[in-house]
């Protein structure tokens, strides 16, 4: 996607079809919000960057949020179909509904009695109460940033890993909010929904019920490539997102967040990417000049 001029001591990357050799400091796989955070940090630090993405370019301006188009600004409801069209299942959902030939209200199944039966071609060994409903992701230049909802809450201290101190989290969140242009944030008081009756009514009701409530809750998948402070088999990357046992291989994305949270994860993943990029740029971790950053996991 993007390439800046060559520098000394760079990685030599052979394109799959061997058309050309690329010389860059950092190869970033995945151009979603996290890959873009790495790219932004490295380019600002005068590193050459090459980003690749398995998905198509869906807008003239790379990675644009598709909801910005005039059509959806006028009427946001049809945008739900765009999201559904872009999401690919990554796993088989644990849908526990039997195949219905009758109207659902006329048909009930005793699930305890019929455990083990294949239901709607789903895996009968998956317990719907314990397993995820099914993961989905989209492939596009800009990643899921092409259609996400842009809610950017900070994780509550009870949801965050304490491998990173509260002061460090605060600084990382400040920078992440700046990169994602979150409002309101430090120094910016405007709220995008301050004139929305619907948002204000719902927020007031919820805040009355739950005084501590800042943002809102939303289930997201975390922890597939968990960050940890020890290489004891319970984590994949170290506290700076470097894969245990590798010198110059880093991961980014929601998979790093070690604990489940009720808050949306992207701001936190961007914060972790900032921390990781800073570490690489200031040379505290790797011994080599070239780096590979994978952000294509969720
Ligand atoms: C409808 C919807 C609404 C959402 N709303 C919110 C929200 O309000 N707040 C929030 O915090 N989060 C929200 N999310 C989640 C948010 O979109 C993700 O947390 C965020 O996009 C993750 O960023 P990422 O860069 O790690 O991954 P992604 O955005 O998934 O980007 C990964 C990229 O990697 C590419 N890729 C995958 N495999 C390969 C490969 N093998 N080779 C090369 N490229 C590859 C993909 O094409 C993709 O472009 C929402 C998600 C959806 C689907």
mmCIF file of C-alpha atoms and ligand atoms in Angstrom:
data_model
loop_
_atom_site.group_PDB
_atom_site.id
_atom_site.type_symbol
_atom_site.label_atom_id
_atom_site.label_comp_id
_atom_site.label_asym_id
_atom_site.label_seq_id
_atom_site.Cartn_x
_atom_site.Cartn_y
_atom_site.Cartn_z
ATOM 1 C CA UNK A 1 0.000 0.000 0.000
ATOM 2 C CA UNK A 2 2.519 2.575 1.071
ATOM 3 C CA UNK A 3 6.229 2.687 0.636
ATOM 4 C CA UNK A 4 8.669 5.360 1.713
ATOM 5 C CA UNK A 5 12.201 5.733 0.330
ATOM 6 C CA UNK A 6 14.751 3.007 1.000
ATOM 7 C CA UNK A 7 17.142 3.272 3.906
ATOM 8 C CA UNK A 8 20.240 1.361 4.950
ATOM 9 C CA UNK A 9 20.035 -1.959 6.859
ATOM 10 C CA UNK A 10 16.527 -2.706 5.724
ATOM 11 C CA UNK A 11 14.640 -5.961 5.491
ATOM 12 C CA UNK A 12 14.667 -7.642 2.093
ATOM 13 C CA UNK A 13 11.207 -8.899 1.299
ATOM 14 C CA UNK A 14 10.522 -10.945 -1.777
ATOM 15 C CA UNK A 15 7.010 -10.541 -3.084
ATOM 16 C CA UNK A 16 5.186 -13.898 -3.490
ATOM 17 C CA UNK A 17 5.342 -13.736 -7.276
ATOM 18 C CA UNK A 18 8.986 -12.641 -7.080
ATOM 19 C CA UNK A 19 8.328 -9.606 -9.259
ATOM 20 C CA UNK A 20 10.387 -7.368 -7.060
ATOM 21 C CA UNK A 21 12.437 -7.229 -3.892
ATOM 22 C CA UNK A 22 11.179 -4.681 -1.405
ATOM 23 C CA UNK A 23 13.505 -3.069 1.084
ATOM 24 C CA UNK A 24 11.720 -1.694 4.117
ATOM 25 C CA UNK A 25 12.219 -1.311 7.843
ATOM 26 C CA UNK A 26 8.815 -2.675 8.769
ATOM 27 C CA UNK A 27 6.341 -4.967 7.057
ATOM 28 C CA UNK A 28 2.846 -4.554 8.462
ATOM 29 C CA UNK A 29 0.273 -7.229 7.730
ATOM 30 C CA UNK A 30 -3.261 -5.855 7.972
ATOM 31 C CA UNK A 31 -4.347 -2.279 7.397
ATOM 32 C CA UNK A 32 -7.067 -1.955 10.059
ATOM 33 C CA UNK A 33 -6.946 0.635 12.855
ATOM 34 C CA UNK A 34 -4.097 -1.233 14.578
ATOM 35 C CA UNK A 35 -1.955 -1.711 11.467
ATOM 36 C CA UNK A 36 -2.480 1.967 10.645
ATOM 37 C CA UNK A 37 -1.362 2.943 14.152
ATOM 38 C CA UNK A 38 1.909 1.085 13.684
ATOM 39 C CA UNK A 39 2.346 2.634 10.226
ATOM 40 C CA UNK A 40 1.646 6.140 11.478
ATOM 41 C CA UNK A 41 4.163 5.820 14.306
ATOM 42 C CA UNK A 42 6.902 4.315 12.127
ATOM 43 C CA UNK A 43 6.505 6.792 9.273
ATOM 44 C CA UNK A 44 6.584 9.680 11.785
ATOM 45 C CA UNK A 45 9.854 8.209 13.075
ATOM 46 C CA UNK A 46 11.282 8.150 9.535
ATOM 47 C CA UNK A 47 11.047 4.377 9.114
ATOM 48 C CA UNK A 48 10.057 2.901 5.794
ATOM 49 C CA UNK A 49 6.879 0.877 5.919
ATOM 50 C CA UNK A 50 5.137 -1.558 3.631
ATOM 51 C CA UNK A 51 1.582 -2.590 4.439
ATOM 52 C CA UNK A 52 -0.212 -5.513 2.904
ATOM 53 C CA UNK A 53 -3.827 -6.508 3.214
ATOM 54 C CA UNK A 54 -5.752 -9.532 2.017
ATOM 55 C CA UNK A 55 -8.829 -7.413 1.376
ATOM 56 C CA UNK A 56 -9.912 -5.170 -1.455
ATOM 57 C CA UNK A 57 -9.747 -1.395 -1.574
ATOM 58 C CA UNK A 58 -13.372 -0.375 -1.114
ATOM 59 C CA UNK A 59 -13.056 3.373 -1.466
ATOM 60 C CA UNK A 60 -11.078 5.823 -3.534
ATOM 61 C CA UNK A 61 -9.425 7.143 -0.393
ATOM 62 C CA UNK A 62 -7.770 4.034 1.143
ATOM 63 C CA UNK A 63 -9.561 2.699 4.201
ATOM 64 C CA UNK A 64 -12.308 5.302 4.346
ATOM 65 C CA UNK A 65 -15.284 4.597 6.620
ATOM 66 C CA UNK A 66 -17.975 3.625 4.144
ATOM 67 C CA UNK A 67 -20.683 5.174 6.311
ATOM 68 C CA UNK A 68 -19.309 8.589 5.352
ATOM 69 C CA UNK A 69 -21.002 8.356 1.983
ATOM 70 C CA UNK A 70 -23.877 10.704 1.273
ATOM 71 C CA UNK A 71 -26.289 7.783 0.922
ATOM 72 C CA UNK A 72 -25.770 6.506 4.498
ATOM 73 C CA UNK A 73 -25.482 9.942 6.031
ATOM 74 C CA UNK A 74 -29.014 10.554 4.800
ATOM 75 C CA UNK A 75 -30.316 7.216 6.042
ATOM 76 C CA UNK A 76 -28.055 5.072 8.189
ATOM 77 C CA UNK A 77 -30.358 2.021 8.387
ATOM 78 C CA UNK A 78 -29.351 0.374 5.064
ATOM 79 C CA UNK A 79 -25.736 0.450 6.279
ATOM 80 C CA UNK A 80 -26.504 -2.657 8.377
ATOM 81 C CA UNK A 81 -26.625 -4.622 5.114
ATOM 82 C CA UNK A 82 -23.161 -3.348 4.179
ATOM 83 C CA UNK A 83 -21.786 -4.645 7.486
ATOM 84 C CA UNK A 84 -23.506 -8.010 7.098
ATOM 85 C CA UNK A 85 -22.203 -8.292 3.548
ATOM 86 C CA UNK A 86 -18.612 -7.665 4.602
ATOM 87 C CA UNK A 87 -18.368 -9.935 7.618
ATOM 88 C CA UNK A 88 -16.997 -13.430 7.079
ATOM 89 C CA UNK A 89 -17.516 -16.166 9.639
ATOM 90 C CA UNK A 90 -14.253 -17.266 11.225
ATOM 91 C CA UNK A 91 -15.828 -20.057 13.233
ATOM 92 C CA UNK A 92 -18.975 -22.142 13.259
ATOM 93 C CA UNK A 93 -21.605 -20.436 15.396
ATOM 94 C CA UNK A 94 -22.973 -22.377 18.342
ATOM 95 C CA UNK A 95 -26.494 -21.678 17.176
ATOM 96 C CA UNK A 96 -28.655 -24.008 19.213
ATOM 97 C CA UNK A 97 -31.846 -23.638 17.276
ATOM 98 C CA UNK A 98 -33.135 -26.823 15.624
ATOM 99 C CA UNK A 99 -33.981 -26.711 11.923
ATOM 100 C CA UNK A 100 -37.527 -25.417 11.863
ATOM 101 C CA UNK A 101 -40.229 -26.433 9.478
ATOM 102 C CA UNK A 102 -42.903 -24.795 11.584
ATOM 103 C CA UNK A 103 -43.267 -21.268 12.771
ATOM 104 C CA UNK A 104 -40.786 -20.826 15.677
ATOM 105 C CA UNK A 105 -43.561 -19.908 18.116
ATOM 106 C CA UNK A 106 -45.291 -23.239 17.444
ATOM 107 C CA UNK A 107 -42.242 -25.437 17.965
ATOM 108 C CA UNK A 108 -40.211 -25.997 21.125
ATOM 109 C CA UNK A 109 -37.390 -28.466 21.681
ATOM 110 C CA UNK A 110 -36.288 -29.969 24.977
ATOM 111 C CA UNK A 111 -32.565 -29.269 24.482
ATOM 112 C CA UNK A 112 -31.512 -31.391 27.462
ATOM 113 C CA UNK A 113 -33.198 -34.396 25.879
ATOM 114 C CA UNK A 114 -31.835 -33.761 22.388
ATOM 115 C CA UNK A 115 -28.221 -32.861 23.220
ATOM 116 C CA UNK A 116 -25.810 -34.220 20.643
ATOM 117 C CA UNK A 117 -28.196 -33.725 17.735
ATOM 118 C CA UNK A 118 -26.833 -31.659 14.887
ATOM 119 C CA UNK A 119 -28.688 -28.374 14.900
ATOM 120 C CA UNK A 120 -28.775 -26.282 11.745
ATOM 121 C CA UNK A 121 -25.512 -27.931 10.655
ATOM 122 C CA UNK A 122 -23.803 -26.536 13.735
ATOM 123 C CA UNK A 123 -21.288 -28.435 15.791
ATOM 124 C CA UNK A 124 -23.263 -30.425 18.402
ATOM 125 C CA UNK A 125 -20.176 -30.652 20.625
ATOM 126 C CA UNK A 126 -20.111 -26.913 21.186
ATOM 127 C CA UNK A 127 -21.933 -25.820 24.293
ATOM 128 C CA UNK A 128 -23.792 -22.651 23.313
ATOM 129 C CA UNK A 129 -23.650 -21.484 26.917
ATOM 130 C CA UNK A 130 -19.881 -21.739 27.060
ATOM 131 C CA UNK A 131 -18.612 -21.182 23.516
ATOM 132 C CA UNK A 132 -18.690 -18.080 21.398
ATOM 133 C CA UNK A 133 -21.640 -17.583 19.131
ATOM 134 C CA UNK A 134 -19.245 -17.407 16.211
ATOM 135 C CA UNK A 135 -16.484 -15.001 15.305
ATOM 136 C CA UNK A 136 -16.570 -12.823 12.231
ATOM 137 C CA UNK A 137 -14.141 -10.422 10.567
ATOM 138 C CA UNK A 138 -13.966 -8.495 7.357
ATOM 139 C CA UNK A 139 -11.198 -8.199 4.812
ATOM 140 C CA UNK A 140 -10.643 -4.777 3.304
ATOM 141 C CA UNK A 141 -8.098 -2.017 3.069
ATOM 142 C CA UNK A 142 -8.823 -0.229 6.334
ATOM 143 C CA UNK A 143 -9.960 -3.459 7.990
ATOM 144 C CA UNK A 144 -13.119 -3.326 10.037
ATOM 145 C CA UNK A 145 -12.423 0.394 10.332
ATOM 146 C CA UNK A 146 -14.352 0.608 7.042
ATOM 147 C CA UNK A 147 -17.621 -0.074 8.859
ATOM 148 C CA UNK A 148 -17.141 -0.082 12.638
ATOM 149 C CA UNK A 149 -19.281 1.996 14.999
ATOM 150 C CA UNK A 150 -16.359 4.069 16.357
ATOM 151 C CA UNK A 151 -17.246 3.818 20.067
ATOM 152 C CA UNK A 152 -13.914 4.329 21.819
ATOM 153 C CA UNK A 153 -14.234 3.875 25.590
ATOM 154 C CA UNK A 154 -11.183 3.444 27.814
ATOM 155 C CA UNK A 155 -11.247 0.097 29.559
ATOM 156 C CA UNK A 156 -12.233 0.391 33.214
ATOM 157 C CA UNK A 157 -9.302 -0.356 35.549
ATOM 158 C CA UNK A 158 -10.970 -3.662 36.482
ATOM 159 C CA UNK A 159 -10.886 -4.683 32.796
ATOM 160 C CA UNK A 160 -7.256 -3.749 32.099
ATOM 161 C CA UNK A 161 -4.103 -5.756 32.523
ATOM 162 C CA UNK A 162 -1.997 -4.450 35.395
ATOM 163 C CA UNK A 163 1.187 -5.323 33.504
ATOM 164 C CA UNK A 164 0.919 -1.690 32.381
ATOM 165 C CA UNK A 165 0.637 0.905 35.149
ATOM 166 C CA UNK A 166 -2.350 3.267 35.439
ATOM 167 C CA UNK A 167 -0.130 6.248 34.555
ATOM 168 C CA UNK A 168 1.148 4.494 31.439
ATOM 169 C CA UNK A 169 -2.388 3.548 30.420
ATOM 170 C CA UNK A 170 -3.501 7.174 30.832
ATOM 171 C CA UNK A 171 -0.701 8.434 28.564
ATOM 172 C CA UNK A 172 -1.294 5.707 25.969
ATOM 173 C CA UNK A 173 -5.046 6.353 25.943
ATOM 174 C CA UNK A 174 -4.433 10.104 25.494
ATOM 175 C CA UNK A 175 -2.320 9.414 22.422
ATOM 176 C CA UNK A 176 -4.688 6.729 21.077
ATOM 177 C CA UNK A 177 -7.665 9.094 21.412
ATOM 178 C CA UNK A 178 -5.727 11.700 19.444
ATOM 179 C CA UNK A 179 -4.960 9.210 16.646
ATOM 180 C CA UNK A 180 -8.572 8.042 16.439
ATOM 181 C CA UNK A 181 -9.838 11.609 16.774
ATOM 182 C CA UNK A 182 -12.095 10.626 19.665
ATOM 183 C CA UNK A 183 -14.367 13.252 21.112
ATOM 184 C CA UNK A 184 -14.734 14.298 23.812
ATOM 185 C CA UNK A 185 -11.127 13.844 24.859
ATOM 186 C CA UNK A 186 -8.471 15.837 26.695
ATOM 187 C CA UNK A 187 -8.745 19.381 25.328
ATOM 188 C CA UNK A 188 -11.777 18.615 23.105
ATOM 189 C CA UNK A 189 -15.139 19.025 24.812
ATOM 190 C CA UNK A 190 -17.542 18.533 21.911
ATOM 191 C CA UNK A 191 -19.507 15.309 21.884
ATOM 192 C CA UNK A 192 -20.638 13.883 18.529
ATOM 193 C CA UNK A 193 -24.029 12.922 19.950
ATOM 194 C CA UNK A 194 -24.701 15.993 22.072
ATOM 195 C CA UNK A 195 -27.596 17.007 19.811
ATOM 196 C CA UNK A 196 -29.021 13.500 19.432
ATOM 197 C CA UNK A 197 -32.208 13.109 21.469
ATOM 198 C CA UNK A 198 -32.071 9.318 21.272
ATOM 199 C CA UNK A 199 -28.492 9.065 22.588
ATOM 200 C CA UNK A 200 -29.077 11.550 25.391
ATOM 201 C CA UNK A 201 -32.254 9.879 26.627
ATOM 202 C CA UNK A 202 -30.648 6.441 26.710
ATOM 203 C CA UNK A 203 -27.484 7.730 28.394
ATOM 204 C CA UNK A 204 -29.412 9.571 31.077
ATOM 205 C CA UNK A 205 -31.478 6.495 31.920
ATOM 206 C CA UNK A 206 -28.436 4.240 32.076
ATOM 207 C CA UNK A 207 -26.340 6.683 34.079
ATOM 208 C CA UNK A 208 -29.144 7.091 36.588
ATOM 209 C CA UNK A 209 -29.219 3.334 37.073
ATOM 210 C CA UNK A 210 -25.448 2.767 36.977
ATOM 211 C CA UNK A 211 -23.707 5.911 38.338
ATOM 212 C CA UNK A 212 -20.234 4.755 37.313
ATOM 213 C CA UNK A 213 -21.227 4.159 33.707
ATOM 214 C CA UNK A 214 -19.013 6.018 31.240
ATOM 215 C CA UNK A 215 -19.559 4.323 27.939
ATOM 216 C CA UNK A 216 -21.475 1.201 27.037
ATOM 217 C CA UNK A 217 -21.014 -2.554 26.933
ATOM 218 C CA UNK A 218 -20.410 -4.582 23.814
ATOM 219 C CA UNK A 219 -19.107 -8.139 23.442
ATOM 220 C CA UNK A 220 -15.890 -8.495 21.424
ATOM 221 C CA UNK A 221 -13.496 -11.382 21.101
ATOM 222 C CA UNK A 222 -10.223 -10.956 22.971
ATOM 223 C CA UNK A 223 -7.312 -13.010 24.137
ATOM 224 C CA UNK A 224 -6.507 -15.248 21.158
ATOM 225 C CA UNK A 225 -2.884 -13.994 21.137
ATOM 226 C CA UNK A 226 -2.743 -12.877 24.751
ATOM 227 C CA UNK A 227 -0.185 -10.443 26.167
ATOM 228 C CA UNK A 228 1.575 -11.555 29.338
ATOM 229 C CA UNK A 229 4.581 -10.796 31.503
ATOM 230 C CA UNK A 230 5.985 -14.339 31.544
ATOM 231 C CA UNK A 231 6.667 -16.893 28.821
ATOM 232 C CA UNK A 232 4.891 -19.605 30.788
ATOM 233 C CA UNK A 233 2.570 -20.912 28.085
ATOM 234 C CA UNK A 234 -0.370 -18.692 29.023
ATOM 235 C CA UNK A 235 0.530 -15.830 26.688
ATOM 236 C CA UNK A 236 1.718 -15.374 23.104
ATOM 237 C CA UNK A 237 3.404 -11.974 23.277
ATOM 238 C CA UNK A 238 5.451 -10.112 25.868
ATOM 239 C CA UNK A 239 4.324 -6.800 27.465
ATOM 240 C CA UNK A 240 5.560 -4.938 24.341
ATOM 241 C CA UNK A 241 3.586 -7.170 21.919
ATOM 242 C CA UNK A 242 6.660 -9.081 20.754
ATOM 243 C CA UNK A 243 6.042 -12.776 20.124
ATOM 244 C CA UNK A 244 7.837 -14.805 22.789
ATOM 245 C CA UNK A 245 10.999 -16.358 21.383
ATOM 246 C CA UNK A 246 11.247 -14.008 18.379
ATOM 247 C CA UNK A 247 13.385 -10.934 18.116
ATOM 248 C CA UNK A 248 11.535 -8.915 15.515
ATOM 249 C CA UNK A 249 8.030 -10.355 15.175
ATOM 250 C CA UNK A 250 5.240 -8.317 16.780
ATOM 251 C CA UNK A 251 1.484 -8.737 16.935
ATOM 252 C CA UNK A 252 -1.283 -6.196 17.304
ATOM 253 C CA UNK A 253 -5.045 -6.301 17.644
ATOM 254 C CA UNK A 254 -7.748 -7.276 20.089
ATOM 255 C CA UNK A 255 -6.267 -10.746 20.475
ATOM 256 C CA UNK A 256 -3.620 -9.217 22.744
ATOM 257 C CA UNK A 257 -6.083 -8.035 25.372
ATOM 258 C CA UNK A 258 -5.646 -10.714 28.034
ATOM 259 C CA UNK A 259 -8.959 -10.396 29.851
ATOM 260 C CA UNK A 260 -12.542 -10.164 28.678
ATOM 261 C CA UNK A 261 -14.129 -6.744 28.934
ATOM 262 C CA UNK A 262 -17.528 -5.175 28.502
ATOM 263 C CA UNK A 263 -16.026 -2.168 26.723
ATOM 264 C CA UNK A 264 -15.233 -1.944 23.031
ATOM 265 C CA UNK A 265 -11.589 -2.866 22.495
ATOM 266 C CA UNK A 266 -10.175 -0.865 19.598
ATOM 267 C CA UNK A 267 -8.933 2.150 21.565
ATOM 268 C CA UNK A 268 -7.064 -0.239 23.858
ATOM 269 C CA UNK A 269 -5.569 -2.151 20.925
ATOM 270 C CA UNK A 270 -4.439 1.136 19.401
ATOM 271 C CA UNK A 271 -2.911 2.085 22.785
ATOM 272 C CA UNK A 272 -1.016 -1.236 22.886
ATOM 273 C CA UNK A 273 0.183 -0.677 19.306
ATOM 274 C CA UNK A 274 1.498 2.766 20.277
ATOM 275 C CA UNK A 275 3.414 1.222 23.172
ATOM 276 C CA UNK A 276 4.842 -1.491 20.951
ATOM 277 C CA UNK A 277 5.819 0.895 18.128
ATOM 278 C CA UNK A 278 7.485 3.279 20.600
ATOM 279 C CA UNK A 279 9.495 0.400 21.974
ATOM 280 C CA UNK A 280 10.673 -0.661 18.528
ATOM 281 C CA UNK A 281 11.434 2.909 17.471
ATOM 282 C CA UNK A 282 13.456 3.634 20.586
ATOM 283 C CA UNK A 283 15.277 0.344 20.203
ATOM 284 C CA UNK A 284 14.595 -1.033 23.641
ATOM 285 C CA UNK A 285 13.616 -4.484 22.388
ATOM 286 C CA UNK A 286 14.883 -5.831 19.093
ATOM 287 C CA UNK A 287 18.459 -6.367 18.019
ATOM 288 C CA UNK A 288 17.709 -6.088 14.296
ATOM 289 C CA UNK A 289 16.615 -3.208 12.116
ATOM 290 C CA UNK A 290 13.802 -4.966 10.311
ATOM 291 C CA UNK A 291 10.468 -5.900 11.835
ATOM 292 C CA UNK A 292 7.349 -7.796 10.960
ATOM 293 C CA UNK A 293 4.096 -6.665 12.525
ATOM 294 C CA UNK A 294 1.022 -8.851 12.205
ATOM 295 C CA UNK A 295 -2.298 -7.211 12.954
ATOM 296 C CA UNK A 296 -4.546 -9.597 11.108
ATOM 297 C CA UNK A 297 -5.696 -11.536 14.168
ATOM 298 C CA UNK A 298 -8.731 -10.648 16.233
HETATM 299 C C1 LIG B 1 -20.031 -3.813 12.827
HETATM 300 C C2 LIG B 1 -18.868 -3.594 13.740
HETATM 301 C C3 LIG B 1 -18.905 -2.526 14.626
HETATM 302 C C4 LIG B 1 -17.815 -2.314 15.484
HETATM 303 N N1 LIG B 1 -17.867 -1.255 16.342
HETATM 304 C C5 LIG B 1 -16.861 -1.051 17.197
HETATM 305 C C6 LIG B 1 -16.892 0.045 18.095
HETATM 306 O O1 LIG B 1 -17.831 0.816 18.140
HETATM 307 N N2 LIG B 1 -15.830 0.215 18.944
HETATM 308 C C7 LIG B 1 -14.764 -0.640 18.929
HETATM 309 O O2 LIG B 1 -13.834 -0.433 19.729
HETATM 310 N N3 LIG B 1 -14.692 -1.672 18.066
HETATM 311 C C8 LIG B 1 -15.709 -1.894 17.206
HETATM 312 N N4 LIG B 1 -15.650 -2.937 16.330
HETATM 313 C C9 LIG B 1 -14.439 -3.749 16.311
HETATM 314 C C10 LIG B 1 -13.341 -3.022 15.504
HETATM 315 O O3 LIG B 1 -13.742 -2.892 14.182
HETATM 316 C C11 LIG B 1 -12.055 -3.833 15.644
HETATM 317 O O4 LIG B 1 -11.708 -3.867 17.015
HETATM 318 C C12 LIG B 1 -10.894 -3.185 14.880
HETATM 319 O O5 LIG B 1 -11.185 -3.020 13.531
HETATM 320 C C13 LIG B 1 -9.668 -4.069 15.040
HETATM 321 O O6 LIG B 1 -8.618 -3.464 14.350
HETATM 322 P P1 LIG B 1 -7.445 -4.334 13.745
HETATM 323 O O7 LIG B 1 -6.604 -3.422 12.935
HETATM 324 O O8 LIG B 1 -6.793 -5.095 14.852
HETATM 325 O O9 LIG B 1 -8.145 -5.465 12.863
HETATM 326 P P2 LIG B 1 -9.042 -5.341 11.537
HETATM 327 O O10 LIG B 1 -9.752 -4.045 11.484
HETATM 328 O O11 LIG B 1 -9.830 -6.598 11.494
HETATM 329 O O12 LIG B 1 -7.970 -5.354 10.379
HETATM 330 C C14 LIG B 1 -7.233 -6.528 10.084
HETATM 331 C C15 LIG B 1 -6.878 -6.494 8.613
HETATM 332 O O13 LIG B 1 -6.061 -7.638 8.336
HETATM 333 C C16 LIG B 1 -6.396 -8.106 7.039
HETATM 334 N N5 LIG B 1 -5.975 -9.507 6.975
HETATM 335 C C17 LIG B 1 -6.521 -10.567 7.606
HETATM 336 N N6 LIG B 1 -5.835 -11.672 7.308
HETATM 337 C C18 LIG B 1 -4.818 -11.298 6.485
HETATM 338 C C19 LIG B 1 -3.757 -11.981 5.852
HETATM 339 N N7 LIG B 1 -3.588 -13.300 6.002
HETATM 340 N N8 LIG B 1 -2.891 -11.275 5.076
HETATM 341 C C20 LIG B 1 -3.049 -9.938 4.911
HETATM 342 N N9 LIG B 1 -4.045 -9.244 5.489
HETATM 343 C C21 LIG B 1 -4.902 -9.907 6.264
HETATM 344 C C22 LIG B 1 -7.876 -7.908 6.915
HETATM 345 O O14 LIG B 1 -8.266 -7.792 5.552
HETATM 346 C C23 LIG B 1 -8.064 -6.586 7.655
HETATM 347 O O15 LIG B 1 -8.006 -5.505 6.771
HETATM 348 C C24 LIG B 1 -16.696 -3.186 15.463
HETATM 349 C C25 LIG B 1 -16.666 -4.263 14.551
HETATM 350 C C26 LIG B 1 -17.750 -4.459 13.716
HETATM 351 C C27 LIG B 1 -17.694 -5.637 12.764
#
